[in-house]
JSON list of N, CA and C in Angstrom, two decimals:
[
{"chain": "A", "resi": 1, "resn": "MET", "atom": "N", "xyz": [-14.03, -85.88, 91.06]},
{"chain": "A", "resi": 1, "resn": "MET", "atom": "CA", "xyz": [-12.80, -86.31, 91.72]},
{"chain": "A", "resi": 1, "resn": "MET", "atom": "C", "xyz": [-12.34, -85.24, 92.71]},
{"chain": "A", "resi": 2, "resn": "GLY", "atom": "N", "xyz": [-11.98, -85.65, 93.90]},
{"chain": "A", "resi": 2, "resn": "GLY", "atom": "CA", "xyz": [-11.48, -84.72, 94.90]},
{"chain": "A", "resi": 2, "resn": "GLY", "atom": "C", "xyz": [-9.98, -84.49, 94.74]},
{"chain": "A", "resi": 3, "resn": "LYS", "atom": "N", "xyz": [-9.45, -83.66, 95.61]},
{"chain": "A", "resi": 3, "resn": "LYS", "atom": "CA", "xyz": [-8.02, -83.36, 95.54]},
{"chain": "A", "resi": 3, "resn": "LYS", "atom": "C", "xyz": [-7.17, -84.60, 95.84]},
{"chain": "A", "resi": 4, "resn": "ALA", "atom": "N", "xyz": [-7.63, -85.42, 96.77]},
{"chain": "A", "resi": 4, "resn": "ALA", "atom": "CA", "xyz": [-6.87, -86.61, 97.15]},
{"chain": "A", "resi": 4, "resn": "ALA", "atom": "C", "xyz": [-6.78, -87.61, 96.00]},
{"chain": "A", "resi": 5, "resn": "ALA", "atom": "N", "xyz": [-7.88, -87.74, 95.24]},
{"chain": "A", "resi": 5, "resn": "ALA", "atom": "CA", "xyz": [-7.88, -88.69, 94.13]},
{"chain": "A", "resi": 5, "resn": "ALA", "atom": "C", "xyz": [-6.95, -88.22, 93.02]},
{"chain": "A", "resi": 6, "resn": "LYS", "atom": "N", "xyz": [-6.92, -86.90, 92.75]},
{"chain": "A", "resi": 6, "resn": "LYS", "atom": "CA", "xyz": [-6.05, -86.37, 91.71]},
{"chain": "A", "resi": 6, "resn": "LYS", "atom": "C", "xyz": [-4.59, -86.53, 92.08]},
{"chain": "A", "resi": 7, "resn": "SER", "atom": "N", "xyz": [-4.26, -86.22, 93.34]},
{"chain": "A", "resi": 7, "resn": "SER", "atom": "CA", "xyz": [-2.85, -86.29, 93.76]},
{"chain": "A", "resi": 7, "resn": "SER", "atom": "C", "xyz": [-2.35, -87.73, 93.78]},
{"chain": "A", "resi": 8, "resn": "ALA", "atom": "N", "xyz": [-3.20, -88.70, 94.12]},
{"chain": "A", "resi": 8, "resn": "ALA", "atom": "CA", "xyz": [-2.79, -90.09, 94.15]},
{"chain": "A", "resi": 8, "resn": "ALA", "atom": "C", "xyz": [-2.56, -90.61, 92.74]},
{"chain": "A", "resi": 9, "resn": "ALA", "atom": "N", "xyz": [-3.40, -90.17, 91.79]},
{"chain": "A", "resi": 9, "resn": "ALA", "atom": "CA", "xyz": [-3.26, -90.63, 90.42]},
{"chain": "A", "resi": 9, "resn": "ALA", "atom": "C", "xyz": [-2.09, -89.95, 89.73]},
{"chain": "A", "resi": 10, "resn": "GLY", "atom": "N", "xyz": [-1.77, -88.73, 90.12]},
{"chain": "A", "resi": 10, "resn": "GLY", "atom": "CA", "xyz": [-0.73, -87.96, 89.46]},
{"chain": "A", "resi": 10, "resn": "GLY", "atom": "C", "xyz": [0.67, -88.23, 89.99]},
{"chain": "A", "resi": 11, "resn": "LYS", "atom": "N", "xyz": [0.81, -88.98, 91.06]},
{"chain": "A", "resi": 11, "resn": "LYS", "atom": "CA", "xyz": [2.14, -89.25, 91.63]},
{"chain": "A", "resi": 11, "resn": "LYS", "atom": "C", "xyz": [2.88, -90.26, 90.79]},
{"chain": "A", "resi": 12, "resn": "LYS", "atom": "N", "xyz": [4.17, -89.97, 90.57]},
{"chain": "A", "resi": 12, "resn": "LYS", "atom": "CA", "xyz": [5.01, -90.91, 89.83]},
{"chain": "A", "resi": 12, "resn": "LYS", "atom": "C", "xyz": [5.85, -91.70, 90.82]},
{"chain": "A", "resi": 13, "resn": "LYS", "atom": "N", "xyz": [6.15, -92.92, 90.48]},
{"chain": "A", "resi": 13, "resn": "LYS", "atom": "CA", "xyz": [6.98, -93.75, 91.35]},
{"chain": "A", "resi": 13, "resn": "LYS", "atom": "C", "xyz": [8.43, -93.35, 91.16]},
{"chain": "A", "resi": 14, "resn": "LEU", "atom": "N", "xyz": [9.09, -93.00, 92.27]},
{"chain": "A", "resi": 14, "resn": "LEU", "atom": "CA", "xyz": [10.48, -92.57, 92.20]},
{"chain": "A", "resi": 14, "resn": "LEU", "atom": "C", "xyz": [11.39, -93.77, 91.98]},
{"chain": "A", "resi": 15, "resn": "PRO", "atom": "N", "xyz": [12.47, -93.58, 91.20]},
{"chain": "A", "resi": 15, "resn": "PRO", "atom": "CA", "xyz": [13.41, -94.69, 91.00]},
{"chain": "A", "resi": 15, "resn": "PRO", "atom": "C", "xyz": [14.16, -94.98, 92.30]},
{"chain": "A", "resi": 16, "resn": "SER", "atom": "N", "xyz": [14.53, -96.22, 92.49]},
{"chain": "A", "resi": 16, "resn": "SER", "atom": "CA", "xyz": [15.24, -96.59, 93.72]},
{"chain": "A", "resi": 16, "resn": "SER", "atom": "C", "xyz": [16.67, -96.06, 93.66]},
{"chain": "A", "resi": 17, "resn": "ALA", "atom": "N", "xyz": [17.26, -95.85, 94.82]},
{"chain": "A", "resi": 17, "resn": "ALA", "atom": "CA", "xyz": [18.61, -95.32, 94.90]},
{"chain": "A", "resi": 17, "resn": "ALA", "atom": "C", "xyz": [19.58, -96.35, 94.33]},
{"chain": "A", "resi": 18, "resn": "PRO", "atom": "N", "xyz": [20.54, -95.89, 93.50]},
{"chain": "A", "resi": 18, "resn": "PRO", "atom": "CA", "xyz": [21.45, -96.86, 92.87]},
{"chain": "A", "resi": 18, "resn": "PRO", "atom": "C", "xyz": [22.36, -97.56, 93.87]},
{"chain": "A", "resi": 19, "resn": "LEU", "atom": "N", "xyz": [22.79, -96.84, 94.91]},
{"chain": "A", "resi": 19, "resn": "LEU", "atom": "CA", "xyz": [23.70, -97.46, 95.88]},
{"chain": "A", "resi": 19, "resn": "LEU", "atom": "C", "xyz": [22.95, -98.18, 96.99]},
{"chain": "A", "resi": 20, "resn": "GLY", "atom": "N", "xyz": [21.66, -97.92, 97.10]},
{"chain": "A", "resi": 20, "resn": "GLY", "atom": "CA", "xyz": [20.88, -98.52, 98.18]},
{"chain": "A", "resi": 20, "resn": "GLY", "atom": "C", "xyz": [20.26, -99.84, 97.80]},
{"chain": "A", "resi": 21, "resn": "GLU", "atom": "N", "xyz": [20.86, -100.54, 96.85]},
{"chain": "A", "resi": 21, "resn": "GLU", "atom": "CA", "xyz": [20.30, -101.82, 96.43]},
{"chain": "A", "resi": 21, "resn": "GLU", "atom": "C", "xyz": [20.58, -102.89, 97.47]},
{"chain": "A", "resi": 22, "resn": "LYS", "atom": "N", "xyz": [20.17, -104.10, 97.18]},
{"chain": "A", "resi": 22, "resn": "LYS", "atom": "CA", "xyz": [20.26, -105.20, 98.14]},
{"chain": "A", "resi": 22, "resn": "LYS", "atom": "C", "xyz": [21.68, -105.35, 98.68]},
{"chain": "A", "resi": 23, "resn": "LYS", "atom": "N", "xyz": [21.78, -105.41, 100.00]},
{"chain": "A", "resi": 23, "resn": "LYS", "atom": "CA", "xyz": [23.08, -105.62, 100.64]},
{"chain": "A", "resi": 23, "resn": "LYS", "atom": "C", "xyz": [23.33, -107.11, 100.76]},
{"chain": "A", "resi": 24, "resn": "LYS", "atom": "N", "xyz": [24.54, -107.49, 100.46]},
{"chain": "A", "resi": 24, "resn": "LYS", "atom": "CA", "xyz": [24.88, -108.91, 100.57]},
{"chain": "A", "resi": 24, "resn": "LYS", "atom": "C", "xyz": [25.13, -109.25, 102.03]},
{"chain": "A", "resi": 25, "resn": "LYS", "atom": "N", "xyz": [24.56, -110.34, 102.47]},
{"chain": "A", "resi": 25, "resn": "LYS", "atom": "CA", "xyz": [24.74, -110.77, 103.85]},
{"chain": "A", "resi": 25, "resn": "LYS", "atom": "C", "xyz": [26.09, -111.47, 103.96]},
{"chain": "A", "resi": 26, "resn": "THR", "atom": "N", "xyz": [26.93, -110.97, 104.86]},
{"chain": "A", "resi": 26, "resn": "THR", "atom": "CA", "xyz": [28.26, -111.56, 104.99]},
{"chain": "A", "resi": 26, "resn": "THR", "atom": "C", "xyz": [28.17, -112.88, 105.75]},
{"chain": "A", "resi": 27, "resn": "GLN", "atom": "N", "xyz": [28.99, -113.80, 105.36]},
{"chain": "A", "resi": 27, "resn": "GLN", "atom": "CA", "xyz": [29.03, -115.09, 106.03]},
{"chain": "A", "resi": 27, "resn": "GLN", "atom": "C", "xyz": [29.76, -114.94, 107.36]},
{"chain": "A", "resi": 28, "resn": "LYS", "atom": "N", "xyz": [29.16, -115.47, 108.44]},
{"chain": "A", "resi": 28, "resn": "LYS", "atom": "CA", "xyz": [29.81, -115.41, 109.75]},
{"chain": "A", "resi": 28, "resn": "LYS", "atom": "C", "xyz": [30.83, -116.53, 109.86]},
{"chain": "A", "resi": 29, "resn": "ASN", "atom": "N", "xyz": [31.99, -116.16, 110.33]},
{"chain": "A", "resi": 29, "resn": "ASN", "atom": "CA", "xyz": [33.05, -117.14, 110.51]},
{"chain": "A", "resi": 29, "resn": "ASN", "atom": "C", "xyz": [32.82, -117.88, 111.83]},
{"chain": "A", "resi": 30, "resn": "PRO", "atom": "N", "xyz": [32.70, -119.19, 111.81]},
{"chain": "A", "resi": 30, "resn": "PRO", "atom": "CA", "xyz": [32.43, -119.94, 113.04]},
{"chain": "A", "resi": 30, "resn": "PRO", "atom": "C", "xyz": [33.59, -119.89, 114.03]},
{"chain": "A", "resi": 31, "resn": "LEU", "atom": "N", "xyz": [34.78, -119.48, 113.57]},
{"chain": "A", "resi": 31, "resn": "LEU", "atom": "CA", "xyz": [35.92, -119.40, 114.49]},
{"chain": "A", "resi": 31, "resn": "LEU", "atom": "C", "xyz": [35.82, -118.19, 115.40]},
{"chain": "A", "resi": 32, "resn": "PHE", "atom": "N", "xyz": [35.04, -117.20, 115.00]},
{"chain": "A", "resi": 32, "resn": "PHE", "atom": "CA", "xyz": [34.95, -115.96, 115.77]},
{"chain": "A", "resi": 32, "resn": "PHE", "atom": "C", "xyz": [33.53, -115.72, 116.26]},
{"chain": "A", "resi": 33, "resn": "GLU", "atom": "N", "xyz": [32.92, -116.71, 116.87]},
{"chain": "A", "resi": 33, "resn": "GLU", "atom": "CA", "xyz": [31.56, -116.54, 117.38]},
{"chain": "A", "resi": 33, "resn": "GLU", "atom": "C", "xyz": [31.58, -115.70, 118.64]},
{"chain": "A", "resi": 34, "resn": "LYS", "atom": "N", "xyz": [30.57, -114.82, 118.76]},
{"chain": "A", "resi": 34, "resn": "LYS", "atom": "CA", "xyz": [30.46, -113.98, 119.94]},
{"chain": "A", "resi": 34, "resn": "LYS", "atom": "C", "xyz": [29.82, -114.78, 121.06]},
{"chain": "A", "resi": 35, "resn": "THR", "atom": "N", "xyz": [30.37, -114.64, 122.25]},
{"chain": "A", "resi": 35, "resn": "THR", "atom": "CA", "xyz": [29.76, -115.26, 123.41]},
{"chain": "A", "resi": 35, "resn": "THR", "atom": "C", "xyz": [29.14, -114.16, 124.25]},
{"chain": "A", "resi": 36, "resn": "PRO", "atom": "N", "xyz": [28.06, -114.44, 124.96]},
{"chain": "A", "resi": 36, "resn": "PRO", "atom": "CA", "xyz": [27.45, -113.39, 125.77]},
{"chain": "A", "resi": 36, "resn": "PRO", "atom": "C", "xyz": [28.38, -112.96, 126.89]},
{"chain": "A", "resi": 37, "resn": "ARG", "atom": "N", "xyz": [28.29, -111.68, 127.25]},
{"chain": "A", "resi": 37, "resn": "ARG", "atom": "CA", "xyz": [29.17, -111.15, 128.29]},
{"chain": "A", "resi": 37, "resn": "ARG", "atom": "C", "xyz": [28.82, -111.72, 129.65]},
{"chain": "A", "resi": 38, "resn": "ASN", "atom": "N", "xyz": [29.84, -111.91, 130.47]},
{"chain": "A", "resi": 38, "resn": "ASN", "atom": "CA", "xyz": [29.66, -112.43, 131.81]},
{"chain": "A", "resi": 38, "resn": "ASN", "atom": "C", "xyz": [29.99, -111.32, 132.79]},
{"chain": "A", "resi": 39, "resn": "TYR", "atom": "N", "xyz": [28.98, -110.81, 133.52]},
{"chain": "A", "resi": 39, "resn": "TYR", "atom": "CA", "xyz": [29.20, -109.71, 134.45]},
{"chain": "A", "resi": 39, "resn": "TYR", "atom": "C", "xyz": [29.40, -110.19, 135.88]},
{"chain": "A", "resi": 40, "resn": "ARG", "atom": "N", "xyz": [29.58, -111.48, 136.08]},
{"chain": "A", "resi": 40, "resn": "ARG", "atom": "CA", "xyz": [29.77, -111.99, 137.44]},
{"chain": "A", "resi": 40, "resn": "ARG", "atom": "C", "xyz": [31.17, -111.69, 137.91]},
{"chain": "A", "resi": 41, "resn": "LEU", "atom": "N", "xyz": [31.51, -112.19, 139.10]},
{"chain": "A", "resi": 41, "resn": "LEU", "atom": "CA", "xyz": [32.83, -111.94, 139.67]},
{"chain": "A", "resi": 41, "resn": "LEU", "atom": "C", "xyz": [33.92, -112.44, 138.72]},
{"chain": "A", "resi": 42, "resn": "GLY", "atom": "N", "xyz": [34.90, -111.59, 138.49]},
{"chain": "A", "resi": 42, "resn": "GLY", "atom": "CA", "xyz": [35.99, -111.97, 137.62]},
{"chain": "A", "resi": 42, "resn": "GLY", "atom": "C", "xyz": [35.67, -111.88, 136.15]},
{"chain": "A", "resi": 43, "resn": "GLY", "atom": "N", "xyz": [34.48, -111.39, 135.83]},
{"chain": "A", "resi": 43, "resn": "GLY", "atom": "CA", "xyz": [34.07, -111.32, 134.42]},
{"chain": "A", "resi": 43, "resn": "GLY", "atom": "C", "xyz": [34.32, -109.94, 133.84]},
{"chain": "A", "resi": 44, "resn": "ASP", "atom": "N", "xyz": [33.49, -109.57, 132.89]},
{"chain": "A", "resi": 44, "resn": "ASP", "atom": "CA", "xyz": [33.63, -108.30, 132.19]},
{"chain": "A", "resi": 44, "resn": "ASP", "atom": "C", "xyz": [33.33, -107.13, 133.10]},
{"chain": "A", "resi": 45, "resn": "ILE", "atom": "N", "xyz": [33.77, -105.95, 132.66]},
{"chain": "A", "resi": 45, "resn": "ILE", "atom": "CA", "xyz": [33.46, -104.72, 133.38]},
{"chain": "A", "resi": 45, "resn": "ILE", "atom": "C", "xyz": [31.98, -104.40, 133.14]},
{"chain": "A", "resi": 46, "resn": "GLN", "atom": "N", "xyz": [31.28, -104.05, 134.21]},
{"chain": "A", "resi": 46, "resn": "GLN", "atom": "CA", "xyz": [29.86, -103.79, 134.09]},
{"chain": "A", "resi": 46, "resn": "GLN", "atom": "C", "xyz": [29.61, -102.51, 133.31]},
{"chain": "A", "resi": 47, "resn": "PRO", "atom": "N", "xyz": [28.48, -102.42, 132.61]},
{"chain": "A", "resi": 47, "resn": "PRO", "atom": "CA", "xyz": [28.17, -101.20, 131.87]},
{"chain": "A", "resi": 47, "resn": "PRO", "atom": "C", "xyz": [27.95, -100.03, 132.81]},
{"chain": "A", "resi": 48, "resn": "LYS", "atom": "N", "xyz": [28.24, -98.82, 132.32]},
{"chain": "A", "resi": 48, "resn": "LYS", "atom": "CA", "xyz": [28.08, -97.61, 133.13]},
{"chain": "A", "resi": 48, "resn": "LYS", "atom": "C", "xyz": [26.60, -97.39, 133.42]},
{"chain": "A", "resi": 49, "resn": "ARG", "atom": "N", "xyz": [26.31, -97.03, 134.66]},
{"chain": "A", "resi": 49, "resn": "ARG", "atom": "CA", "xyz": [24.93, -96.77, 135.06]},
{"chain": "A", "resi": 49, "resn": "ARG", "atom": "C", "xyz": [24.75, -95.28, 135.32]},
{"chain": "A", "resi": 50, "resn": "ASP", "atom": "N", "xyz": [23.52, -94.83, 135.20]},
{"chain": "A", "resi": 50, "resn": "ASP", "atom": "CA", "xyz": [23.20, -93.43, 135.46]},
{"chain": "A", "resi": 50, "resn": "ASP", "atom": "C", "xyz": [23.00, -93.27, 136.96]},
{"chain": "A", "resi": 51, "resn": "LEU", "atom": "N", "xyz": [23.98, -92.65, 137.63]},
{"chain": "A", "resi": 51, "resn": "LEU", "atom": "CA", "xyz": [23.95, -92.53, 139.09]},
{"chain": "A", "resi": 51, "resn": "LEU", "atom": "C", "xyz": [23.56, -91.12, 139.53]},
{"chain": "A", "resi": 52, "resn": "THR", "atom": "N", "xyz": [22.95, -90.33, 138.65]},
{"chain": "A", "resi": 52, "resn": "THR", "atom": "CA", "xyz": [22.63, -88.95, 139.01]},
{"chain": "A", "resi": 52, "resn": "THR", "atom": "C", "xyz": [21.63, -88.89, 140.16]},
{"chain": "A", "resi": 53, "resn": "ARG", "atom": "N", "xyz": [20.83, -89.93, 140.31]},
{"chain": "A", "resi": 53, "resn": "ARG", "atom": "CA", "xyz": [19.85, -89.94, 141.41]},
{"chain": "A", "resi": 53, "resn": "ARG", "atom": "C", "xyz": [20.54, -89.99, 142.76]},
{"chain": "A", "resi": 54, "resn": "PHE", "atom": "N", "xyz": [21.73, -90.58, 142.84]},
{"chain": "A", "resi": 54, "resn": "PHE", "atom": "CA", "xyz": [22.40, -90.79, 144.12]},
{"chain": "A", "resi": 54, "resn": "PHE", "atom": "C", "xyz": [23.50, -89.78, 144.38]},
{"chain": "A", "resi": 55, "resn": "VAL", "atom": "N", "xyz": [23.62, -88.78, 143.53]},
{"chain": "A", "resi": 55, "resn": "VAL", "atom": "CA", "xyz": [24.66, -87.76, 143.71]},
{"chain": "A", "resi": 55, "resn": "VAL", "atom": "C", "xyz": [24.25, -86.83, 144.82]},
{"chain": "A", "resi": 56, "resn": "ARG", "atom": "N", "xyz": [25.22, -86.35, 145.59]},
{"chain": "A", "resi": 56, "resn": "ARG", "atom": "CA", "xyz": [24.92, -85.31, 146.57]},
{"chain": "A", "resi": 56, "resn": "ARG", "atom": "C", "xyz": [24.94, -83.98, 145.83]},
{"chain": "A", "resi": 57, "resn": "TRP", "atom": "N", "xyz": [23.75, -83.47, 145.53]},
{"chain": "A", "resi": 57, "resn": "TRP", "atom": "CA", "xyz": [23.62, -82.27, 144.75]},
{"chain": "A", "resi": 57, "resn": "TRP", "atom": "C", "xyz": [23.91, -81.04, 145.60]},
{"chain": "A", "resi": 58, "resn": "PRO", "atom": "N", "xyz": [24.39, -79.95, 145.00]},
{"chain": "A", "resi": 58, "resn": "PRO", "atom": "CA", "xyz": [24.59, -78.70, 145.75]},
{"chain": "A", "resi": 58, "resn": "PRO", "atom": "C", "xyz": [23.27, -78.21, 146.34]},
{"chain": "A", "resi": 59, "resn": "LYS", "atom": "N", "xyz": [23.40, -77.40, 147.39]},
{"chain": "A", "resi": 59, "resn": "LYS", "atom": "CA", "xyz": [22.21, -76.98, 148.11]},
{"chain": "A", "resi": 59, "resn": "LYS", "atom": "C", "xyz": [21.25, -76.18, 147.24]},
{"chain": "A", "resi": 60, "resn": "TYR", "atom": "N", "xyz": [21.81, -75.32, 146.35]},
{"chain": "A", "resi": 60, "resn": "TYR", "atom": "CA", "xyz": [20.92, -74.49, 145.54]},
{"chain": "A", "resi": 60, "resn": "TYR", "atom": "C", "xyz": [20.12, -75.34, 144.54]},
{"chain": "A", "resi": 61, "resn": "VAL", "atom": "N", "xyz": [20.71, -76.45, 144.10]},
{"chain": "A", "resi": 61, "resn": "VAL", "atom": "CA", "xyz": [19.99, -77.33, 143.17]},
{"chain": "A", "resi": 61, "resn": "VAL", "atom": "C", "xyz": [18.85, -78.02, 143.90]},
{"chain": "A", "resi": 62, "resn": "ARG", "atom": "N", "xyz": [19.15, -78.51, 145.12]},
{"chain": "A", "resi": 62, "resn": "ARG", "atom": "CA", "xyz": [18.10, -79.18, 145.89]},
{"chain": "A", "resi": 62, "resn": "ARG", "atom": "C", "xyz": [16.97, -78.21, 146.23]},
{"chain": "A", "resi": 63, "resn": "LEU", "atom": "N", "xyz": [17.34, -76.97, 146.58]},
{"chain": "A", "resi": 63, "resn": "LEU", "atom": "CA", "xyz": [16.32, -75.99, 146.94]},
{"chain": "A", "resi": 63, "resn": "LEU", "atom": "C", "xyz": [15.40, -75.67, 145.77]},
{"chain": "A", "resi": 64, "resn": "GLN", "atom": "N", "xyz": [15.99, -75.49, 144.57]},
{"chain": "A", "resi": 64, "resn": "GLN", "atom": "CA", "xyz": [15.13, -75.13, 143.44]},
{"chain": "A", "resi": 64, "resn": "GLN", "atom": "C", "xyz": [14.25, -76.30, 143.04]},
{"chain": "A", "resi": 65, "resn": "ARG", "atom": "N", "xyz": [14.73, -77.53, 143.23]},
{"chain": "A", "resi": 65, "resn": "ARG", "atom": "CA", "xyz": [13.88, -78.69, 142.92]},
{"chain": "A", "resi": 65, "resn": "ARG", "atom": "C", "xyz": [12.74, -78.82, 143.93]},
{"chain": "A", "resi": 66, "resn": "MET", "atom": "N", "xyz": [13.07, -78.61, 145.22]},
{"chain": "A", "resi": 66, "resn": "MET", "atom": "CA", "xyz": [12.04, -78.71, 146.25]},
{"chain": "A", "resi": 66, "resn": "MET", "atom": "C", "xyz": [11.00, -77.61, 146.07]},
{"chain": "A", "resi": 67, "resn": "LYS", "atom": "N", "xyz": [11.47, -76.41, 145.67]},
{"chain": "A", "resi": 67, "resn": "LYS", "atom": "CA", "xyz": [10.55, -75.29, 145.47]},
{"chain": "A", "resi": 67, "resn": "LYS", "atom": "C", "xyz": [9.57, -75.62, 144.33]},
{"chain": "A", "resi": 68, "resn": "LYS", "atom": "N", "xyz": [10.10, -76.20, 143.27]},
{"chain": "A", "resi": 68, "resn": "LYS", "atom": "CA", "xyz": [9.24, -76.54, 142.13]},
{"chain": "A", "resi": 68, "resn": "LYS", "atom": "C", "xyz": [8.17, -77.54, 142.53]},
{"chain": "A", "resi": 69, "resn": "ILE", "atom": "N", "xyz": [8.55, -78.54, 143.33]},
{"chain": "A", "resi": 69, "resn": "ILE", "atom": "CA", "xyz": [7.59, -79.55, 143.79]},
{"chain": "A", "resi": 69, "resn": "ILE", "atom": "C", "xyz": [6.55, -78.93, 144.71]},
{"chain": "A", "resi": 70, "resn": "MET", "atom": "N", "xyz": [7.02, -78.03, 145.59]},
{"chain": "A", "resi": 70, "resn": "MET", "atom": "CA", "xyz": [6.08, -77.39, 146.52]},
{"chain": "A", "resi": 70, "resn": "MET", "atom": "C", "xyz": [5.06, -76.54, 145.76]},
{"chain": "A", "resi": 71, "resn": "LEU", "atom": "N", "xyz": [5.53, -75.82, 144.74]},
{"chain": "A", "resi": 71, "resn": "LEU", "atom": "CA", "xyz": [4.61, -74.99, 143.97]},
{"chain": "A", "resi": 71, "resn": "LEU", "atom": "C", "xyz": [3.61, -75.85, 143.20]},
{"chain": "A", "resi": 72, "resn": "MET", "atom": "N", "xyz": [4.06, -77.01, 142.74]},
{"chain": "A", "resi": 72, "resn": "MET", "atom": "CA", "xyz": [3.13, -77.91, 142.06]},
{"chain": "A", "resi": 72, "resn": "MET", "atom": "C", "xyz": [2.10, -78.46, 143.03]},
{"chain": "A", "resi": 73, "resn": "ARG", "atom": "N", "xyz": [2.52, -78.74, 144.25]},
{"chain": "A", "resi": 73, "resn": "ARG", "atom": "CA", "xyz": [1.60, -79.31, 145.24]},
{"chain": "A", "resi": 73, "resn": "ARG", "atom": "C", "xyz": [0.59, -78.29, 145.73]},
{"chain": "A", "resi": 74, "resn": "LEU", "atom": "N", "xyz": [0.94, -77.01, 145.66]},
{"chain": "A", "resi": 74, "resn": "LEU", "atom": "CA", "xyz": [-0.01, -75.98, 146.07]},
{"chain": "A", "resi": 74, "resn": "LEU", "atom": "C", "xyz": [-1.24, -75.98, 145.15]},
{"chain": "A", "resi": 75, "resn": "LYS", "atom": "N", "xyz": [-1.03, -76.39, 143.91]},
{"chain": "A", "resi": 75, "resn": "LYS", "atom": "CA", "xyz": [-2.14, -76.41, 142.98]},
{"chain": "A", "resi": 75, "resn": "LYS", "atom": "C", "xyz": [-3.11, -77.53, 143.33]},
{"chain": "A", "resi": 76, "resn": "MET", "atom": "N", "xyz": [-2.59, -78.63, 143.89]},
{"chain": "A", "resi": 76, "resn": "MET", "atom": "CA", "xyz": [-3.43, -79.76, 144.28]},
{"chain": "A", "resi": 76, "resn": "MET", "atom": "C", "xyz": [-3.00, -80.20, 145.67]},
{"chain": "A", "resi": 77, "resn": "PRO", "atom": "N", "xyz": [-3.92, -80.30, 146.60]},
{"chain": "A", "resi": 77, "resn": "PRO", "atom": "CA", "xyz": [-3.54, -80.69, 147.97]},
{"chain": "A", "resi": 77, "resn": "PRO", "atom": "C", "xyz": [-2.91, -82.08, 148.00]},
{"chain": "A", "resi": 78, "resn": "PRO", "atom": "N", "xyz": [-1.93, -82.29, 148.90]},
{"chain": "A", "resi": 78, "resn": "PRO", "atom": "CA", "xyz": [-1.26, -83.59, 148.97]},
{"chain": "A", "resi": 78, "resn": "PRO", "atom": "C", "xyz": [-2.21, -84.75, 149.25]},
{"chain": "A", "resi": 79, "resn": "ALA", "atom": "N", "xyz": [-3.30, -84.48, 150.01]},
{"chain": "A", "resi": 79, "resn": "ALA", "atom": "CA", "xyz": [-4.25, -85.55, 150.33]},
{"chain": "A", "resi": 79, "resn": "ALA", "atom": "C", "xyz": [-4.92, -86.08, 149.06]},
{"chain": "A", "resi": 80, "resn": "ILE", "atom": "N", "xyz": [-5.07, -85.23, 148.06]},
{"chain": "A", "resi": 80, "resn": "ILE", "atom": "CA", "xyz": [-5.68, -85.67, 146.80]},
{"chain": "A", "resi": 80, "resn": "ILE", "atom": "C", "xyz": [-4.60, -86.17, 145.84]},
{"chain": "A", "resi": 81, "resn": "ASN", "atom": "N", "xyz": [-3.44, -85.53, 145.88]},
{"chain": "A", "resi": 81, "resn": "ASN", "atom": "CA", "xyz": [-2.36, -85.86, 144.95]},
{"chain": "A", "resi": 81, "resn": "ASN", "atom": "C", "xyz": [-1.82, -87.26, 145.15]},
{"chain": "A", "resi": 82, "resn": "GLN", "atom": "N", "xyz": [-1.96, -87.82, 146.35]},
{"chain": "A", "resi": 82, "resn": "GLN", "atom": "CA", "xyz": [-1.41, -89.16, 146.61]},
{"chain": "A", "resi": 82, "resn": "GLN", "atom": "C", "xyz": [-2.06, -90.22, 145.73]},
{"chain": "A", "resi": 83, "resn": "PHE", "atom": "N", "xyz": [-3.26, -89.96, 145.24]},
{"chain": "A", "resi": 83, "resn": "PHE", "atom": "CA", "xyz": [-3.95, -90.95, 144.40]},
{"chain": "A", "resi": 83, "resn": "PHE", "atom": "C", "xyz": [-3.51, -90.86, 142.95]},
{"chain": "A", "resi": 84, "resn": "ASN", "atom": "N", "xyz": [-2.76, -89.83, 142.59]},
{"chain": "A", "resi": 84, "resn": "ASN", "atom": "CA", "xyz": [-2.26, -89.72, 141.22]},
{"chain": "A", "resi": 84, "resn": "ASN", "atom": "C", "xyz": [-1.03, -90.60, 141.01]},
{"chain": "A", "resi": 85, "resn": "MET", "atom": "N", "xyz": [-0.39, -91.04, 142.07]},
{"chain": "A", "resi": 85, "resn": "MET", "atom": "CA", "xyz": [0.85, -91.82, 141.96]},
{"chain": "A", "resi": 85, "resn": "MET", "atom": "C", "xyz": [0.62, -93.31, 142.13]},
{"chain": "A", "resi": 86, "resn": "THR", "atom": "N", "xyz": [-0.61, -93.76, 141.99]},
{"chain": "A", "resi": 86, "resn": "THR", "atom": "CA", "xyz": [-0.88, -95.19, 142.18]},
{"chain": "A", "resi": 86, "resn": "THR", "atom": "C", "xyz": [-0.36, -95.99, 141.01]},
{"chain": "A", "resi": 87, "resn": "ILE", "atom": "N", "xyz": [-0.25, -97.29, 141.17]},
{"chain": "A", "resi": 87, "resn": "ILE", "atom": "CA", "xyz": [0.32, -98.16, 140.12]},
{"chain": "A", "resi": 87, "resn": "ILE", "atom": "C", "xyz": [-0.61, -98.27, 138.94]}
]
């Protein structure tokens, strides 16, 4: 018998958690049915979107990002790198 066979045979089944037993499913009240949100004109407020891509970043942030990209491109020429971004 190998180590794996001994450990599998020697494991005891742990008792289930006393509070983690079956949860009762609550009955849904038909008077309070959820309707899907309407984001059209005059409807709900639209969810917040991540607009960081469109922010006008400070010059030092743009410079350090451009520098990082330039240093990465030095490792591989742009003429070859263009084929890494294909679909």
